[in-house]
mmCIF file of C-alpha atoms in Angstrom:
data_model
loop_
_atom_site.group_PDB
_atom_site.id
_atom_site.type_symbol
_atom_site.label_atom_id
_atom_site.label_comp_id
_atom_site.label_asym_id
_atom_site.label_seq_id
_atom_site.Cartn_x
_atom_site.Cartn_y
_atom_site.Cartn_z
ATOM 1 C CA MET A 1 -34.784 63.372 16.098
ATOM 2 C CA ARG A 2 -31.006 63.757 15.992
ATOM 3 C CA ALA A 3 -28.600 60.867 16.313
ATOM 4 C CA ILE A 4 -24.866 60.251 16.166
ATOM 5 C CA VAL A 5 -24.796 57.666 13.399
ATOM 6 C CA ASN A 6 -21.983 55.282 12.502
ATOM 7 C CA THR A 7 -22.174 55.510 8.702
ATOM 8 C CA GLY A 8 -19.018 53.556 7.865
ATOM 9 C CA PRO A 9 -15.759 52.317 9.386
ATOM 10 C CA GLY A 10 -14.416 55.104 11.598
ATOM 11 C CA THR A 11 -17.109 57.570 10.506
ATOM 12 C CA LEU A 12 -19.703 59.185 12.778
ATOM 13 C CA GLN A 13 -21.967 62.075 11.894
ATOM 14 C CA TRP A 14 -25.054 63.892 13.078
ATOM 15 C CA LEU A 15 -28.133 62.828 11.134
ATOM 16 C CA GLU A 16 -31.814 63.600 11.362
ATOM 17 C CA MET A 17 -33.795 60.379 11.761
ATOM 18 C CA PRO A 18 -37.522 59.660 11.986
ATOM 19 C CA MET A 19 -38.914 59.759 15.505
ATOM 20 C CA PRO A 20 -39.347 56.101 16.555
ATOM 21 C CA GLU A 21 -42.848 55.053 17.587
ATOM 22 C CA PRO A 22 -43.258 52.384 20.276
ATOM 23 C CA ALA A 23 -44.922 49.150 19.201
ATOM 24 C CA PRO A 24 -47.164 47.198 21.581
ATOM 25 C CA GLY A 25 -45.187 46.333 24.707
ATOM 26 C CA GLN A 26 -42.511 48.943 23.999
ATOM 27 C CA VAL A 27 -41.590 52.309 25.464
ATOM 28 C CA ARG A 28 -39.802 55.231 23.877
ATOM 29 C CA VAL A 29 -37.044 56.705 26.011
ATOM 30 C CA ARG A 30 -35.558 60.179 25.757
ATOM 31 C CA THR A 31 -31.838 59.693 26.296
ATOM 32 C CA LEU A 32 -30.299 61.685 29.152
ATOM 33 C CA ALA A 33 -26.771 60.271 29.270
ATOM 34 C CA VAL A 34 -24.727 57.630 27.470
ATOM 35 C CA GLY A 35 -21.345 56.166 28.318
ATOM 36 C CA ILE A 36 -18.694 55.480 25.702
ATOM 37 C CA CYS A 37 -17.607 51.846 25.918
ATOM 38 C CA ALA A 38 -14.609 50.171 24.306
ATOM 39 C CA THR A 39 -17.116 47.983 22.473
ATOM 40 C CA ASP A 40 -18.574 51.136 20.906
ATOM 41 C CA LEU A 41 -15.127 51.954 19.552
ATOM 42 C CA GLN A 42 -14.840 48.457 18.058
ATOM 43 C CA MET A 43 -18.222 48.900 16.385
ATOM 44 C CA ILE A 44 -17.323 52.313 15.028
ATOM 45 C CA ASP A 45 -14.128 50.886 13.553
ATOM 46 C CA GLY A 46 -16.061 48.204 11.667
ATOM 47 C CA TRP A 47 -16.608 45.206 13.942
ATOM 48 C CA GLU A 48 -18.489 42.639 11.882
ATOM 49 C CA ARG A 49 -21.337 42.177 14.376
ATOM 50 C CA THR A 50 -23.147 45.311 13.215
ATOM 51 C CA GLY A 51 -23.539 46.804 9.771
ATOM 52 C CA PHE A 52 -23.878 50.406 8.677
ATOM 53 C CA PRO A 53 -25.580 52.673 9.398
ATOM 54 C CA SER A 54 -25.983 52.007 13.116
ATOM 55 C CA VAL A 55 -26.574 54.023 16.282
ATOM 56 C CA PRO A 56 -24.294 52.781 19.098
ATOM 57 C CA GLY A 57 -24.763 53.258 22.812
ATOM 58 C CA HIS A 58 -25.655 50.422 25.187
ATOM 59 C CA GLU A 59 -24.678 52.226 28.421
ATOM 60 C CA TRP A 60 -27.474 54.760 28.765
ATOM 61 C CA SER A 61 -30.068 56.286 31.039
ATOM 62 C CA GLY A 62 -33.159 58.223 30.110
ATOM 63 C CA GLU A 63 -36.771 59.175 30.688
ATOM 64 C CA VAL A 64 -39.850 57.352 29.389
ATOM 65 C CA ASP A 65 -41.336 59.624 26.736
ATOM 66 C CA ALA A 66 -44.076 57.482 25.149
ATOM 67 C CA VAL A 67 -45.603 54.046 25.658
ATOM 68 C CA GLY A 68 -46.997 51.501 23.235
ATOM 69 C CA GLU A 69 -50.241 49.597 23.426
ATOM 70 C CA GLY A 70 -50.538 47.467 26.543
ATOM 71 C CA VAL A 71 -47.994 49.472 28.549
ATOM 72 C CA ARG A 72 -49.211 51.314 31.624
ATOM 73 C CA GLY A 73 -49.180 55.069 31.286
ATOM 74 C CA ALA A 74 -47.768 55.456 34.788
ATOM 75 C CA LEU A 75 -44.312 54.922 33.265
ATOM 76 C CA LEU A 76 -44.506 58.229 31.394
ATOM 77 C CA GLY A 77 -41.994 60.742 32.675
ATOM 78 C CA LYS A 78 -40.155 58.183 34.804
ATOM 79 C CA ARG A 79 -36.376 58.066 34.680
ATOM 80 C CA CYS A 80 -35.005 54.645 33.910
ATOM 81 C CA VAL A 81 -32.400 52.285 32.595
ATOM 82 C CA ALA A 82 -33.259 49.090 30.746
ATOM 83 C CA GLU A 83 -31.791 45.704 29.950
ATOM 84 C CA ASN A 84 -30.595 45.819 26.369
ATOM 85 C CA VAL A 85 -31.350 42.325 25.060
ATOM 86 C CA LEU A 86 -34.718 42.375 23.270
ATOM 87 C CA ALA A 87 -37.138 39.571 22.456
ATOM 88 C CA ASP A 88 -35.711 39.119 18.950
ATOM 89 C CA GLY A 89 -32.241 38.482 20.393
ATOM 90 C CA GLY A 90 -30.853 41.810 19.227
ATOM 91 C CA GLU A 91 -29.538 44.451 21.598
ATOM 92 C CA VAL A 92 -30.131 48.149 22.010
ATOM 93 C CA GLY A 93 -26.935 49.880 20.948
ATOM 94 C CA PHE A 94 -25.998 47.056 18.594
ATOM 95 C CA GLU A 95 -28.645 45.657 16.262
ATOM 96 C CA HIS A 96 -31.154 48.247 17.514
ATOM 97 C CA PRO A 97 -30.488 52.006 17.811
ATOM 98 C CA GLY A 98 -28.963 52.975 21.141
ATOM 99 C CA GLY A 99 -28.142 55.907 23.350
ATOM 100 C CA TYR A 100 -26.147 57.837 20.742
ATOM 101 C CA GLY A 101 -29.581 58.976 19.591
ATOM 102 C CA GLU A 102 -31.905 61.465 21.275
ATOM 103 C CA TYR A 103 -34.569 58.761 21.572
ATOM 104 C CA LEU A 104 -34.568 54.964 21.570
ATOM 105 C CA LEU A 105 -37.053 52.127 21.822
ATOM 106 C CA THR A 106 -36.934 49.304 24.310
ATOM 107 C CA GLU A 107 -39.321 46.786 25.818
ATOM 108 C CA ALA A 108 -41.353 47.839 28.844
ATOM 109 C CA ALA A 109 -40.557 44.511 30.523
ATOM 110 C CA ASN A 110 -36.851 45.419 30.441
ATOM 111 C CA VAL A 111 -37.226 48.778 32.182
ATOM 112 C CA HIS A 112 -35.825 49.459 35.665
ATOM 113 C CA LEU A 113 -37.030 52.696 37.221
ATOM 114 C CA LEU A 114 -34.574 54.974 38.997
ATOM 115 C CA PRO A 115 -35.145 56.649 42.361
ATOM 116 C CA ASP A 116 -35.741 60.394 42.413
ATOM 117 C CA GLY A 117 -32.547 62.408 42.265
ATOM 118 C CA PHE A 118 -30.510 59.653 40.617
ATOM 119 C CA ALA A 119 -27.800 61.296 38.485
ATOM 120 C CA PRO A 120 -28.295 60.294 34.823
ATOM 121 C CA ALA A 121 -24.532 60.121 34.155
ATOM 122 C CA THR A 122 -24.008 57.689 37.024
ATOM 123 C CA ALA A 123 -27.071 55.702 35.960
ATOM 124 C CA ALA A 124 -25.450 55.147 32.559
ATOM 125 C CA LEU A 125 -22.865 52.983 34.359
ATOM 126 C CA ILE A 126 -25.474 50.579 35.713
ATOM 127 C CA GLU A 127 -25.080 48.436 32.579
ATOM 128 C CA PRO A 128 -21.374 47.617 33.152
ATOM 129 C CA LEU A 129 -22.080 47.148 36.865
ATOM 130 C CA ALA A 130 -24.792 44.604 36.042
ATOM 131 C CA VAL A 131 -22.369 42.789 33.733
ATOM 132 C CA CYS A 132 -19.826 42.509 36.556
ATOM 133 C CA LEU A 133 -22.423 41.465 39.132
ATOM 134 C CA ARG A 134 -23.589 38.624 36.909
ATOM 135 C CA ALA A 135 -19.985 37.500 36.408
ATOM 136 C CA MET A 136 -19.337 37.455 40.160
ATOM 137 C CA GLY A 137 -22.493 35.424 40.634
ATOM 138 C CA ARG A 138 -21.545 32.937 37.942
ATOM 139 C CA ALA A 139 -18.135 32.533 39.575
ATOM 140 C CA ARG A 140 -19.827 32.043 42.976
ATOM 141 C CA VAL A 141 -17.430 34.521 44.533
ATOM 142 C CA ARG A 142 -19.483 34.924 47.715
ATOM 143 C CA GLU A 143 -19.901 31.169 48.174
ATOM 144 C CA ARG A 144 -16.259 30.399 47.365
ATOM 145 C CA THR A 145 -14.524 33.595 48.460
ATOM 146 C CA PRO A 146 -10.780 33.417 47.750
ATOM 147 C CA THR A 147 -8.183 34.939 50.045
ATOM 148 C CA HIS A 148 -6.714 36.875 47.133
ATOM 149 C CA ALA A 149 -7.497 37.576 43.494
ATOM 150 C CA MET A 150 -6.111 39.316 40.430
ATOM 151 C CA VAL A 151 -7.988 41.620 38.064
ATOM 152 C CA ILE A 152 -6.437 42.138 34.623
ATOM 153 C CA GLY A 153 -7.536 45.327 32.900
ATOM 154 C CA ASP A 154 -7.847 48.782 34.462
ATOM 155 C CA GLY A 155 -10.836 49.994 32.460
ATOM 156 C CA PRO A 156 -14.294 50.496 33.981
ATOM 157 C CA ILE A 157 -15.099 46.761 34.006
ATOM 158 C CA GLY A 158 -11.845 45.938 35.788
ATOM 159 C CA LEU A 159 -12.300 48.757 38.300
ATOM 160 C CA ILE A 160 -15.866 47.673 39.042
ATOM 161 C CA ALA A 161 -14.577 44.122 39.537
ATOM 162 C CA VAL A 162 -12.072 45.441 42.094
ATOM 163 C CA MET A 163 -14.908 47.052 44.055
ATOM 164 C CA LEU A 164 -17.132 43.976 43.911
ATOM 165 C CA LEU A 165 -14.362 41.596 44.972
ATOM 166 C CA GLY A 166 -13.630 43.776 47.980
ATOM 167 C CA ARG A 167 -17.317 43.938 48.818
ATOM 168 C CA ALA A 168 -17.498 40.129 48.604
ATOM 169 C CA GLY A 169 -14.777 39.791 51.227
ATOM 170 C CA VAL A 170 -11.709 39.020 49.116
ATOM 171 C CA GLY A 171 -8.838 39.998 51.369
ATOM 172 C CA ARG A 172 -6.282 41.119 48.797
ATOM 173 C CA VAL A 173 -6.959 42.219 45.229
ATOM 174 C CA THR A 174 -4.154 42.863 42.728
ATOM 175 C CA LEU A 175 -4.959 45.053 39.716
ATOM 176 C CA LEU A 176 -2.853 44.750 36.557
ATOM 177 C CA GLY A 177 -3.185 47.492 33.956
ATOM 178 C CA GLY A 178 -1.345 49.936 31.760
ATOM 179 C CA ARG A 179 -2.375 53.458 32.812
ATOM 180 C CA ASP A 180 -1.059 54.997 36.021
ATOM 181 C CA THR A 181 -4.115 57.230 36.468
ATOM 182 C CA ARG A 182 -6.445 54.253 36.390
ATOM 183 C CA LEU A 183 -4.185 52.187 38.631
ATOM 184 C CA ALA A 184 -4.178 54.993 41.198
ATOM 185 C CA LEU A 185 -7.975 55.024 41.094
ATOM 186 C CA GLY A 186 -7.927 51.252 41.505
ATOM 187 C CA ARG A 187 -5.986 51.635 44.755
ATOM 188 C CA GLU A 188 -8.525 54.171 45.980
ATOM 189 C CA LEU A 189 -11.334 51.749 45.129
ATOM 190 C CA GLY A 190 -9.808 48.882 47.080
ATOM 191 C CA ALA A 191 -6.935 47.241 45.200
ATOM 192 C CA ALA A 192 -4.193 46.292 47.661
ATOM 193 C CA THR A 193 -1.554 46.100 44.922
ATOM 194 C CA THR A 194 -1.379 47.571 41.439
ATOM 195 C CA LEU A 195 1.002 46.555 38.673
ATOM 196 C CA ASN A 196 1.722 48.422 35.450
ATOM 197 C CA TYR A 197 2.396 45.834 32.763
ATOM 198 C CA HIS A 198 4.677 48.304 30.973
ATOM 199 C CA GLU A 199 7.034 48.143 33.951
ATOM 200 C CA THR A 200 6.440 44.665 35.372
ATOM 201 C CA GLY A 201 8.239 41.536 34.255
ATOM 202 C CA ASP A 202 6.892 38.082 34.955
ATOM 203 C CA ILE A 203 3.618 37.995 36.877
ATOM 204 C CA ASP A 204 3.442 35.765 39.948
ATOM 205 C CA ASP A 205 1.143 32.785 39.718
ATOM 206 C CA GLY A 206 -0.899 31.275 42.510
ATOM 207 C CA TYR A 207 -4.101 33.348 42.323
ATOM 208 C CA PRO A 208 -7.175 31.224 43.129
ATOM 209 C CA LEU A 209 -9.350 33.692 41.189
ATOM 210 C CA VAL A 210 -8.396 35.795 38.156
ATOM 211 C CA VAL A 211 -10.765 38.206 36.417
ATOM 212 C CA GLU A 212 -9.768 38.988 32.821
ATOM 213 C CA ALA A 213 -11.281 42.344 31.863
ATOM 214 C CA SER A 214 -8.796 43.686 29.329
ATOM 215 C CA GLY A 215 -10.176 42.058 26.195
ATOM 216 C CA SER A 216 -6.677 41.373 24.868
ATOM 217 C CA ALA A 217 -4.839 38.205 23.879
ATOM 218 C CA SER A 218 -1.961 39.101 26.188
ATOM 219 C CA GLY A 219 -4.428 39.668 29.023
ATOM 220 C CA ILE A 220 -6.070 36.275 28.799
ATOM 221 C CA ASN A 221 -2.721 34.522 28.484
ATOM 222 C CA THR A 222 -1.455 36.392 31.542
ATOM 223 C CA ALA A 223 -4.604 35.282 33.349
ATOM 224 C CA LEU A 224 -3.945 31.639 32.462
ATOM 225 C CA GLN A 225 -0.389 31.948 33.774
ATOM 226 C CA ALA A 226 -1.421 33.768 36.969
ATOM 227 C CA ALA A 227 -4.102 31.285 38.028
ATOM 228 C CA ALA A 228 -3.288 28.764 40.737
ATOM 229 C CA PRO A 229 -3.839 25.030 40.171
ATOM 230 C CA GLY A 230 -7.570 24.440 40.422
ATOM 231 C CA GLY A 231 -8.188 28.168 40.134
ATOM 232 C CA ARG A 232 -11.044 30.031 38.503
ATOM 233 C CA LEU A 233 -10.666 32.364 35.535
ATOM 234 C CA VAL A 234 -13.561 34.741 34.853
ATOM 235 C CA VAL A 235 -13.483 36.079 31.290
ATOM 236 C CA LEU A 236 -15.203 39.454 30.959
ATOM 237 C CA GLY A 237 -13.108 41.033 28.222
ATOM 238 C CA ASP A 238 -14.757 41.312 24.821
ATOM 239 C CA TYR A 239 -12.230 40.487 22.117
ATOM 240 C CA GLY A 240 -14.142 41.909 19.167
ATOM 241 C CA PRO A 241 -12.283 41.111 15.955
ATOM 242 C CA GLU A 242 -9.168 39.939 17.829
ATOM 243 C CA ARG A 243 -8.720 36.204 18.206
ATOM 244 C CA ALA A 244 -6.534 35.253 21.131
ATOM 245 C CA GLY A 245 -4.073 32.379 20.845
ATOM 246 C CA PHE A 246 -4.558 30.758 24.237
ATOM 247 C CA PHE A 247 -1.845 29.032 26.243
ATOM 248 C CA TRP A 248 -3.986 25.915 26.572
ATOM 249 C CA ASN A 249 -1.392 23.908 28.488
ATOM 250 C CA TYR A 250 -1.984 26.057 31.571
ATOM 251 C CA LEU A 251 -5.696 25.252 31.377
ATOM 252 C CA LEU A 252 -4.963 21.549 31.065
ATOM 253 C CA HIS A 253 -2.111 21.056 33.522
ATOM 254 C CA ARG A 254 -3.519 23.307 36.255
ATOM 255 C CA GLU A 255 -7.079 22.026 35.812
ATOM 256 C CA LEU A 256 -8.447 25.541 35.645
ATOM 257 C CA GLU A 257 -12.115 26.448 35.603
ATOM 258 C CA ILE A 258 -12.955 29.080 32.968
ATOM 259 C CA ILE A 259 -16.176 31.032 33.421
ATOM 260 C CA GLY A 260 -17.353 33.217 30.580
ATOM 261 C CA SER A 261 -19.856 35.959 31.326
ATOM 262 C CA ASN A 262 -21.293 38.327 28.762
ATOM 263 C CA THR A 263 -24.409 40.181 29.912
ATOM 264 C CA GLY A 264 -26.005 41.628 33.007
ATOM 265 C CA ALA A 265 -29.104 39.417 32.792
ATOM 266 C CA GLY A 266 -30.595 38.856 36.230
ATOM 267 C CA ALA A 267 -28.391 41.479 37.889
ATOM 268 C CA TRP A 268 -29.917 44.811 36.854
ATOM 269 C CA ALA A 269 -32.221 45.238 39.847
ATOM 270 C CA GLN A 270 -29.312 44.590 42.205
ATOM 271 C CA ALA A 271 -27.153 47.036 40.232
ATOM 272 C CA VAL A 272 -29.782 49.768 40.598
ATOM 273 C CA ARG A 273 -30.110 49.106 44.347
ATOM 274 C CA LEU A 274 -26.358 49.131 44.948
ATOM 275 C CA THR A 275 -25.853 52.354 43.029
ATOM 276 C CA ALA A 276 -28.861 54.091 44.588
ATOM 277 C CA SER A 277 -27.676 53.178 48.090
ATOM 278 C CA GLU A 278 -24.213 54.581 47.305
ATOM 279 C CA ALA A 279 -22.748 51.283 48.491
ATOM 280 C CA LEU A 280 -20.464 51.490 45.449
ATOM 281 C CA PRO A 281 -18.920 54.823 44.380
ATOM 282 C CA LEU A 282 -19.794 54.193 40.740
ATOM 283 C CA GLY A 283 -19.629 57.873 39.842
ATOM 284 C CA ARG A 284 -15.903 57.875 40.640
ATOM 285 C CA LEU A 285 -15.333 56.121 37.320
ATOM 286 C CA ILE A 286 -16.581 59.119 35.323
ATOM 287 C CA SER A 287 -13.500 61.044 34.246
ATOM 288 C CA HIS A 288 -15.048 63.231 31.540
ATOM 289 C CA ARG A 289 -18.541 64.543 30.782
ATOM 290 C CA LEU A 290 -19.263 66.379 27.553
ATOM 291 C CA PRO A 291 -22.418 67.482 25.744
ATOM 292 C CA ALA A 292 -23.510 65.154 22.957
ATOM 293 C CA ASP A 293 -22.635 67.675 20.258
ATOM 294 C CA GLN A 294 -18.979 67.293 21.303
ATOM 295 C CA PHE A 295 -19.028 63.571 20.545
ATOM 296 C CA ALA A 296 -15.904 63.728 18.356
ATOM 297 C CA THR A 297 -13.869 65.173 21.229
ATOM 298 C CA ALA A 298 -15.373 62.650 23.634
ATOM 299 C CA LEU A 299 -14.481 59.704 21.418
ATOM 300 C CA GLU A 300 -10.935 60.950 21.004
ATOM 301 C CA LEU A 301 -10.599 61.245 24.782
ATOM 302 C CA ALA A 302 -11.921 57.718 25.228
ATOM 303 C CA ARG A 303 -9.435 56.383 22.689
ATOM 304 C CA THR A 304 -6.273 58.259 23.572
ATOM 305 C CA SER A 305 -6.328 60.179 26.851
ATOM 306 C CA PRO A 306 -4.187 58.582 29.576
ATOM 307 C CA ASP A 307 -6.541 60.162 32.116
ATOM 308 C CA ALA A 308 -9.783 58.828 30.622
ATOM 309 C CA VAL A 309 -11.663 56.167 32.560
ATOM 310 C CA LYS A 310 -15.325 56.522 31.601
ATOM 311 C CA VAL A 311 -16.358 59.275 29.205
ATOM 312 C CA VAL A 312 -20.059 60.182 29.311
ATOM 313 C CA LEU A 313 -22.112 62.218 26.839
ATOM 314 C CA ASP A 314 -24.949 64.331 28.236
ATOM 315 C CA TRP A 315 -28.014 64.886 26.066
#
């Protein structure tokens, strides 16, 4: 099979790899679409979590192509997504080869089947949606719905958070980001106010809920400053090799509650249902779709284009 392999810091190339064979309890999936995530870019640049060579891609959808011993054959030919954390603690797209390859292995117990007609490119965004749904659940947003909230970061995670906060009944959501195209989309998706940090001075405080989705030191410090006394701060940004110097006095003096959330565990089935019902316009986040053999162009768009939101590769 072919795969886009990260062979060293900043280096990706097409390589022929052995066709993976599913072990007992596993399925082999033929990749149909894979989203490019900011975490992929960190990995490609040499993030210490993964070594080389590696096959990135944790936002994917596909079709069950083969099953291992003990897995029911009825799964064959079914389109699916799957939770990425495997029994050994590693993740598909990190420690295990992901959707940048034509085929991947996952555990049958992790598979979520897709309804007929489900667009593979949109299905590739179920992973970030599940991550956001779990975060909203951990923050008990529906049980403790604030009157207003701030989302920091105008990437796909931040934009999904805007949609989910609105769906949960938050009356006014402010989105802080750095790209006008994304901020405009944020308004269309439900943000009452958008702020471009390149043009905005001091950020008002007093938000009972702040979602930090930028993955930057400045973002988390802005979140600490923006939170109201007794407020909740949901940390969704992945900092990779960056180590933020936190403004701890805000945490102490305002008695803030910080809620970290990292995976979509327990939220995938809900994410599939929401997307299938079109209750959330998840496909609106896809700004660019390219064939997999144009991966270099796709990665450059994801890194540098002011108009890029979510770039998806089609296999």
